[in-house]
Each structure stands twice: as C-alpha cells, then as structure tokens.
Amino acid sequence: MLGNFFKKPADDMGGRIPPGQTLTTRFPVLTYGPTQHYRPEDVVIRITGLAEEKTLTWADLMALPQTTLTYDIHCVTHWSKLDTTWTGVRVTDLMEHLKLDPAATHVMQHSVGGYTTNLSLEDFTRPENLLAHTFGGEPLDAEHGGPLRLVVPHLYFWKSAKWLTGLEFMAGDKPGFWEVNGYHMRGDPFREQRYDDDK
C-alpha cells in the first residue's frame, strides 16, 4: 500500500531531491505528543531573549504584509513533497518590526506544549521563510501546525516548528527538543544532516 503514496525518484530532478529521500503526494503527519487545537484568535507570539520584548497577536500578524510562496519540503523521515504552496508573513517582514541586540546569533522556536527547535539567525532570516497560516489556499490544519507554524524549506521539516508561540533570540547556539534527543543541530537535507553525528 505504501507504494501508492511514496516513490523513489528516478534521479534528483535537477537538484531538487536530497539524497535518501522518497517522493510523496500526501502530506504525512508527524508530531511529538498530541495535536494541538486552538483558535487563530488565541495565537500569541512572544519575542524574548536578546531582543526588545514584544507580544504579537493574530491581528498583529494579519496586519503585516502577506506573501504566498511555492517550494519543496523535506522531512528527516525520508519523504519529500514538491511544489507546496504556503501563505503567511515573511520572516524578513517580521524582522523589520523587531529590535535585536547585536549579540544575537541564533533563535529558539517555542511551541505549544513546550516543544523547541533551534536555528541560526542566518537560517532564520532567509527571504523564503514564512510564519505560515495557509497551505494550498486553505487555512492550515491543526495536524500540520495550524493555525500558525514557521516554514523553513531549506532545512529538514522538524526545523519548521508547528503551533508557534515564541521566538527567543540567543547569543550562541543551543539544542532544542529534537536536537537534545539526537537530531542534528542544523539539519541540511542536501548534506543528510539527520543525526547529531552527521557532518
């Protein structure tokens, strides 16, 4: 039955498919712990750490420019999904409203339920990254991180935290939940940085 949903690509499709990945037309649901269900109007993003502290509500986020982008996504569990379309707030647009301490080099994403994952500031502020609320033209399902998740398509998808609640800016890197439990600190799919001993 899995053959109906996953297939091994014949080649890397012009560099789009990282090594070790299979293609899927589905959107597999992979979550640690229970799916979180809450309303968009309950979304609150707290900016903490080496930044001027700020709280952003759903209304605040909707008042920012909204951008729709299409790109490929890659999961550490070996699936890739091509040409996915997301709408949300570009991280670069959000950053225009934040004041960071020059010492900030990394950011920890915080999510409902206490889940965390880390990013370098360089990876976080790429122009394709979104605080996404819409997938394929529809409000993002709770199973996939709705009402709001980060989308960082150039890294394995665990780095795109579901049910986002906060961004903590840090001087230096530290591991989040999955990194403490053995996943790579960065997670570049094209270098197969799946686990903490991968280069």
mmCIF file of C-alpha atoms in Angstrom:
data_model
loop_
_atom_site.group_PDB
_atom_site.id
_atom_site.type_symbol
_atom_site.label_atom_id
_atom_site.label_comp_id
_atom_site.label_asym_id
_atom_site.label_seq_id
_atom_site.Cartn_x
_atom_site.Cartn_y
_atom_site.Cartn_z
ATOM 1 C CA MET A 1 0.000 0.000 0.000
ATOM 2 C CA LEU A 2 2.871 2.392 0.699
ATOM 3 C CA GLY A 3 3.741 2.245 -2.977
ATOM 4 C CA ASN A 4 0.587 4.224 -3.683
ATOM 5 C CA PHE A 5 1.857 7.193 -1.714
ATOM 6 C CA PHE A 6 5.665 7.081 -1.795
ATOM 7 C CA LYS A 7 8.007 6.518 -4.701
ATOM 8 C CA LYS A 8 11.733 6.625 -5.159
ATOM 9 C CA PRO A 9 12.708 9.370 -7.607
ATOM 10 C CA ALA A 10 14.488 8.212 -10.757
ATOM 11 C CA ASP A 11 17.074 10.985 -10.255
ATOM 12 C CA ASP A 12 17.486 14.157 -8.232
ATOM 13 C CA MET A 13 15.190 16.090 -10.613
ATOM 14 C CA GLY A 14 17.679 18.789 -11.368
ATOM 15 C CA GLY A 15 18.926 19.037 -7.810
ATOM 16 C CA ARG A 16 15.513 19.252 -6.145
ATOM 17 C CA ILE A 17 15.594 15.898 -4.352
ATOM 18 C CA PRO A 18 18.067 15.480 -1.481
ATOM 19 C CA PRO A 19 19.844 12.134 -1.129
ATOM 20 C CA GLY A 20 17.961 9.399 0.685
ATOM 21 C CA GLN A 21 14.527 10.903 0.063
ATOM 22 C CA THR A 22 11.370 9.430 -1.495
ATOM 23 C CA LEU A 23 8.621 11.481 -3.112
ATOM 24 C CA THR A 24 5.088 11.646 -1.744
ATOM 25 C CA THR A 25 1.889 13.244 -2.981
ATOM 26 C CA ARG A 26 0.464 13.073 0.563
ATOM 27 C CA PHE A 27 1.363 15.311 3.483
ATOM 28 C CA PRO A 28 2.338 12.842 6.234
ATOM 29 C CA VAL A 29 1.561 13.895 9.796
ATOM 30 C CA LEU A 30 4.486 13.525 12.176
ATOM 31 C CA THR A 31 4.101 15.045 15.624
ATOM 32 C CA TYR A 32 5.594 14.503 19.045
ATOM 33 C CA GLY A 33 2.715 14.396 21.500
ATOM 34 C CA PRO A 34 -0.929 15.228 20.847
ATOM 35 C CA THR A 35 -2.119 17.516 18.081
ATOM 36 C CA GLN A 36 -2.801 20.974 19.473
ATOM 37 C CA HIS A 37 -6.186 22.556 18.715
ATOM 38 C CA TYR A 38 -6.801 26.244 19.310
ATOM 39 C CA ARG A 39 -8.322 29.191 17.502
ATOM 40 C CA PRO A 40 -6.418 31.707 15.372
ATOM 41 C CA GLU A 41 -7.522 34.479 17.705
ATOM 42 C CA ASP A 42 -5.700 32.654 20.522
ATOM 43 C CA VAL A 43 -2.348 32.849 18.708
ATOM 44 C CA VAL A 44 0.246 34.847 20.647
ATOM 45 C CA ILE A 45 3.904 35.049 19.595
ATOM 46 C CA ARG A 46 6.267 36.245 22.325
ATOM 47 C CA ILE A 47 9.584 37.803 21.337
ATOM 48 C CA THR A 48 12.152 37.259 24.099
ATOM 49 C CA GLY A 49 15.863 36.932 24.787
ATOM 50 C CA LEU A 50 18.285 39.277 23.060
ATOM 51 C CA ALA A 51 15.539 41.413 21.563
ATOM 52 C CA GLU A 52 13.166 44.097 22.704
ATOM 53 C CA GLU A 53 10.392 42.051 24.263
ATOM 54 C CA LYS A 54 7.179 42.125 22.294
ATOM 55 C CA THR A 55 3.944 40.179 22.024
ATOM 56 C CA LEU A 56 2.328 39.684 18.623
ATOM 57 C CA THR A 57 -1.317 38.680 18.347
ATOM 58 C CA TRP A 58 -3.056 37.082 15.393
ATOM 59 C CA ALA A 59 -4.408 40.518 14.441
ATOM 60 C CA ASP A 60 -0.881 41.960 14.557
ATOM 61 C CA LEU A 61 0.383 39.244 12.231
ATOM 62 C CA MET A 62 -2.533 39.639 9.811
ATOM 63 C CA ALA A 63 -1.806 43.379 9.626
ATOM 64 C CA LEU A 64 1.679 42.644 8.241
ATOM 65 C CA PRO A 65 2.258 42.001 4.509
ATOM 66 C CA GLN A 66 1.044 38.552 3.459
ATOM 67 C CA THR A 67 3.103 36.535 0.985
ATOM 68 C CA THR A 68 2.374 33.316 -0.947
ATOM 69 C CA LEU A 69 5.337 31.125 -1.919
ATOM 70 C CA THR A 70 5.723 27.695 -3.511
ATOM 71 C CA TYR A 71 8.593 25.382 -2.673
ATOM 72 C CA ASP A 72 9.657 21.805 -1.920
ATOM 73 C CA ILE A 73 9.748 20.449 1.634
ATOM 74 C CA HIS A 74 11.825 17.582 3.018
ATOM 75 C CA CYS A 75 11.261 15.525 6.172
ATOM 76 C CA VAL A 76 14.050 13.835 8.099
ATOM 77 C CA THR A 77 11.964 10.623 7.927
ATOM 78 C CA HIS A 78 12.932 10.402 4.225
ATOM 79 C CA TRP A 79 9.934 11.907 2.405
ATOM 80 C CA SER A 80 9.885 14.957 0.170
ATOM 81 C CA LYS A 81 6.844 16.799 -1.155
ATOM 82 C CA LEU A 82 7.282 19.054 -4.168
ATOM 83 C CA ASP A 83 5.613 22.331 -5.130
ATOM 84 C CA THR A 84 3.851 23.038 -1.827
ATOM 85 C CA THR A 85 2.202 26.457 -1.581
ATOM 86 C CA TRP A 86 2.083 28.455 1.646
ATOM 87 C CA THR A 87 0.816 31.878 2.682
ATOM 88 C CA GLY A 88 1.938 33.869 5.678
ATOM 89 C CA VAL A 89 4.252 36.582 6.944
ATOM 90 C CA ARG A 90 7.804 36.552 5.635
ATOM 91 C CA VAL A 91 10.313 36.361 8.450
ATOM 92 C CA THR A 92 12.116 39.272 6.778
ATOM 93 C CA ASP A 93 8.952 41.380 7.050
ATOM 94 C CA LEU A 94 8.556 40.414 10.706
ATOM 95 C CA MET A 95 12.174 41.323 11.437
ATOM 96 C CA GLU A 96 11.551 44.901 10.321
ATOM 97 C CA HIS A 97 9.376 45.270 13.445
ATOM 98 C CA LEU A 98 11.828 43.683 15.901
ATOM 99 C CA LYS A 99 14.821 45.242 17.643
ATOM 100 C CA LEU A 100 17.627 42.749 18.228
ATOM 101 C CA ASP A 101 20.713 43.032 20.371
ATOM 102 C CA PRO A 102 23.775 42.863 18.066
ATOM 103 C CA ALA A 103 24.958 39.885 20.130
ATOM 104 C CA ALA A 104 22.062 37.721 18.866
ATOM 105 C CA THR A 105 23.251 34.925 16.576
ATOM 106 C CA HIS A 106 20.548 32.245 16.950
ATOM 107 C CA VAL A 107 16.858 31.874 17.659
ATOM 108 C CA MET A 108 14.945 29.199 19.551
ATOM 109 C CA GLN A 109 11.424 28.498 18.323
ATOM 110 C CA HIS A 110 8.930 27.779 21.093
ATOM 111 C CA SER A 111 5.660 25.948 20.524
ATOM 112 C CA VAL A 112 2.511 24.954 22.381
ATOM 113 C CA GLY A 113 3.306 22.029 24.683
ATOM 114 C CA GLY A 114 6.891 23.106 25.359
ATOM 115 C CA TYR A 115 8.426 21.904 22.077
ATOM 116 C CA THR A 116 11.510 23.825 20.911
ATOM 117 C CA THR A 117 13.938 23.792 17.983
ATOM 118 C CA ASN A 118 16.913 25.991 17.177
ATOM 119 C CA LEU A 119 18.041 27.955 14.112
ATOM 120 C CA SER A 120 20.961 30.191 13.342
ATOM 121 C CA LEU A 121 19.921 33.768 12.643
ATOM 122 C CA GLU A 122 21.251 33.300 9.114
ATOM 123 C CA ASP A 123 18.947 30.318 8.517
ATOM 124 C CA PHE A 124 16.003 32.014 10.242
ATOM 125 C CA THR A 125 16.107 35.245 8.229
ATOM 126 C CA ARG A 126 16.171 33.793 4.716
ATOM 127 C CA PRO A 127 13.585 35.504 2.467
ATOM 128 C CA GLU A 128 11.667 32.305 1.688
ATOM 129 C CA ASN A 129 10.844 31.579 5.345
ATOM 130 C CA LEU A 130 7.262 32.211 6.460
ATOM 131 C CA LEU A 131 5.168 32.336 9.585
ATOM 132 C CA ALA A 132 2.542 30.376 7.695
ATOM 133 C CA HIS A 133 -1.206 30.153 8.316
ATOM 134 C CA THR A 134 -2.400 28.861 4.919
ATOM 135 C CA PHE A 135 -1.460 25.756 2.929
ATOM 136 C CA GLY A 136 -2.675 25.181 -0.629
ATOM 137 C CA GLY A 137 -5.092 28.080 -0.349
ATOM 138 C CA GLU A 138 -6.813 26.727 2.779
ATOM 139 C CA PRO A 139 -6.306 27.530 6.472
ATOM 140 C CA LEU A 140 -3.520 25.351 7.809
ATOM 141 C CA ASP A 141 -4.876 22.212 9.503
ATOM 142 C CA ALA A 142 -4.051 21.666 13.166
ATOM 143 C CA GLU A 143 -2.352 18.370 12.259
ATOM 144 C CA HIS A 144 0.144 20.323 10.150
ATOM 145 C CA GLY A 145 0.774 23.054 12.701
ATOM 146 C CA GLY A 146 -2.187 25.387 12.243
ATOM 147 C CA PRO A 147 -3.205 27.982 12.992
ATOM 148 C CA LEU A 148 0.454 29.139 12.715
ATOM 149 C CA ARG A 149 3.790 27.489 12.120
ATOM 150 C CA LEU A 150 7.182 28.505 10.853
ATOM 151 C CA VAL A 151 8.184 27.169 7.422
ATOM 152 C CA VAL A 152 11.932 26.898 6.735
ATOM 153 C CA PRO A 153 12.022 24.921 3.477
ATOM 154 C CA HIS A 154 15.811 24.659 3.044
ATOM 155 C CA LEU A 155 16.174 22.549 6.216
ATOM 156 C CA TYR A 156 14.551 19.292 7.310
ATOM 157 C CA PHE A 157 10.980 19.990 8.285
ATOM 158 C CA TRP A 158 11.369 19.459 12.039
ATOM 159 C CA LYS A 159 13.056 22.877 11.939
ATOM 160 C CA SER A 160 9.686 24.359 10.854
ATOM 161 C CA ALA A 161 8.044 24.350 14.267
ATOM 162 C CA LYS A 162 4.301 23.725 14.491
ATOM 163 C CA TRP A 163 1.953 25.745 16.759
ATOM 164 C CA LEU A 164 4.445 28.547 17.192
ATOM 165 C CA THR A 165 4.239 30.573 20.419
ATOM 166 C CA GLY A 166 7.582 32.322 20.723
ATOM 167 C CA LEU A 167 10.928 33.344 19.285
ATOM 168 C CA GLU A 168 13.803 33.561 21.748
ATOM 169 C CA PHE A 169 16.906 35.277 20.385
ATOM 170 C CA MET A 170 20.199 33.971 21.756
ATOM 171 C CA ALA A 171 23.944 34.662 21.792
ATOM 172 C CA GLY A 172 25.214 31.323 20.553
ATOM 173 C CA ASP A 173 23.563 28.055 19.672
ATOM 174 C CA LYS A 174 21.866 25.570 21.952
ATOM 175 C CA PRO A 175 19.820 22.454 21.201
ATOM 176 C CA GLY A 176 16.047 22.324 21.228
ATOM 177 C CA PHE A 177 13.878 19.294 21.953
ATOM 178 C CA TRP A 178 14.785 17.127 18.951
ATOM 179 C CA GLU A 179 18.422 18.180 18.980
ATOM 180 C CA VAL A 180 18.766 17.117 22.621
ATOM 181 C CA ASN A 181 17.260 13.790 21.563
ATOM 182 C CA GLY A 182 19.752 13.086 18.793
ATOM 183 C CA TYR A 183 18.849 15.130 15.733
ATOM 184 C CA HIS A 184 21.382 17.378 14.014
ATOM 185 C CA MET A 185 21.872 20.940 15.209
ATOM 186 C CA ARG A 186 21.288 22.346 11.688
ATOM 187 C CA GLY A 187 19.513 19.751 9.537
ATOM 188 C CA ASP A 188 20.526 20.429 5.921
ATOM 189 C CA PRO A 189 18.751 17.767 3.806
ATOM 190 C CA PHE A 190 21.223 18.050 0.928
ATOM 191 C CA ARG A 191 24.054 17.146 3.319
ATOM 192 C CA GLU A 192 21.902 14.474 5.045
ATOM 193 C CA GLN A 193 22.345 16.135 8.428
ATOM 194 C CA ARG A 194 19.780 13.919 10.128
ATOM 195 C CA TYR A 195 21.509 12.977 13.375
ATOM 196 C CA ASP A 196 23.941 14.615 15.768
ATOM 197 C CA ASP A 197 26.936 12.649 14.469
ATOM 198 C CA ASP A 198 26.337 13.594 10.808
ATOM 199 C CA LYS A 199 28.732 16.216 9.436
#
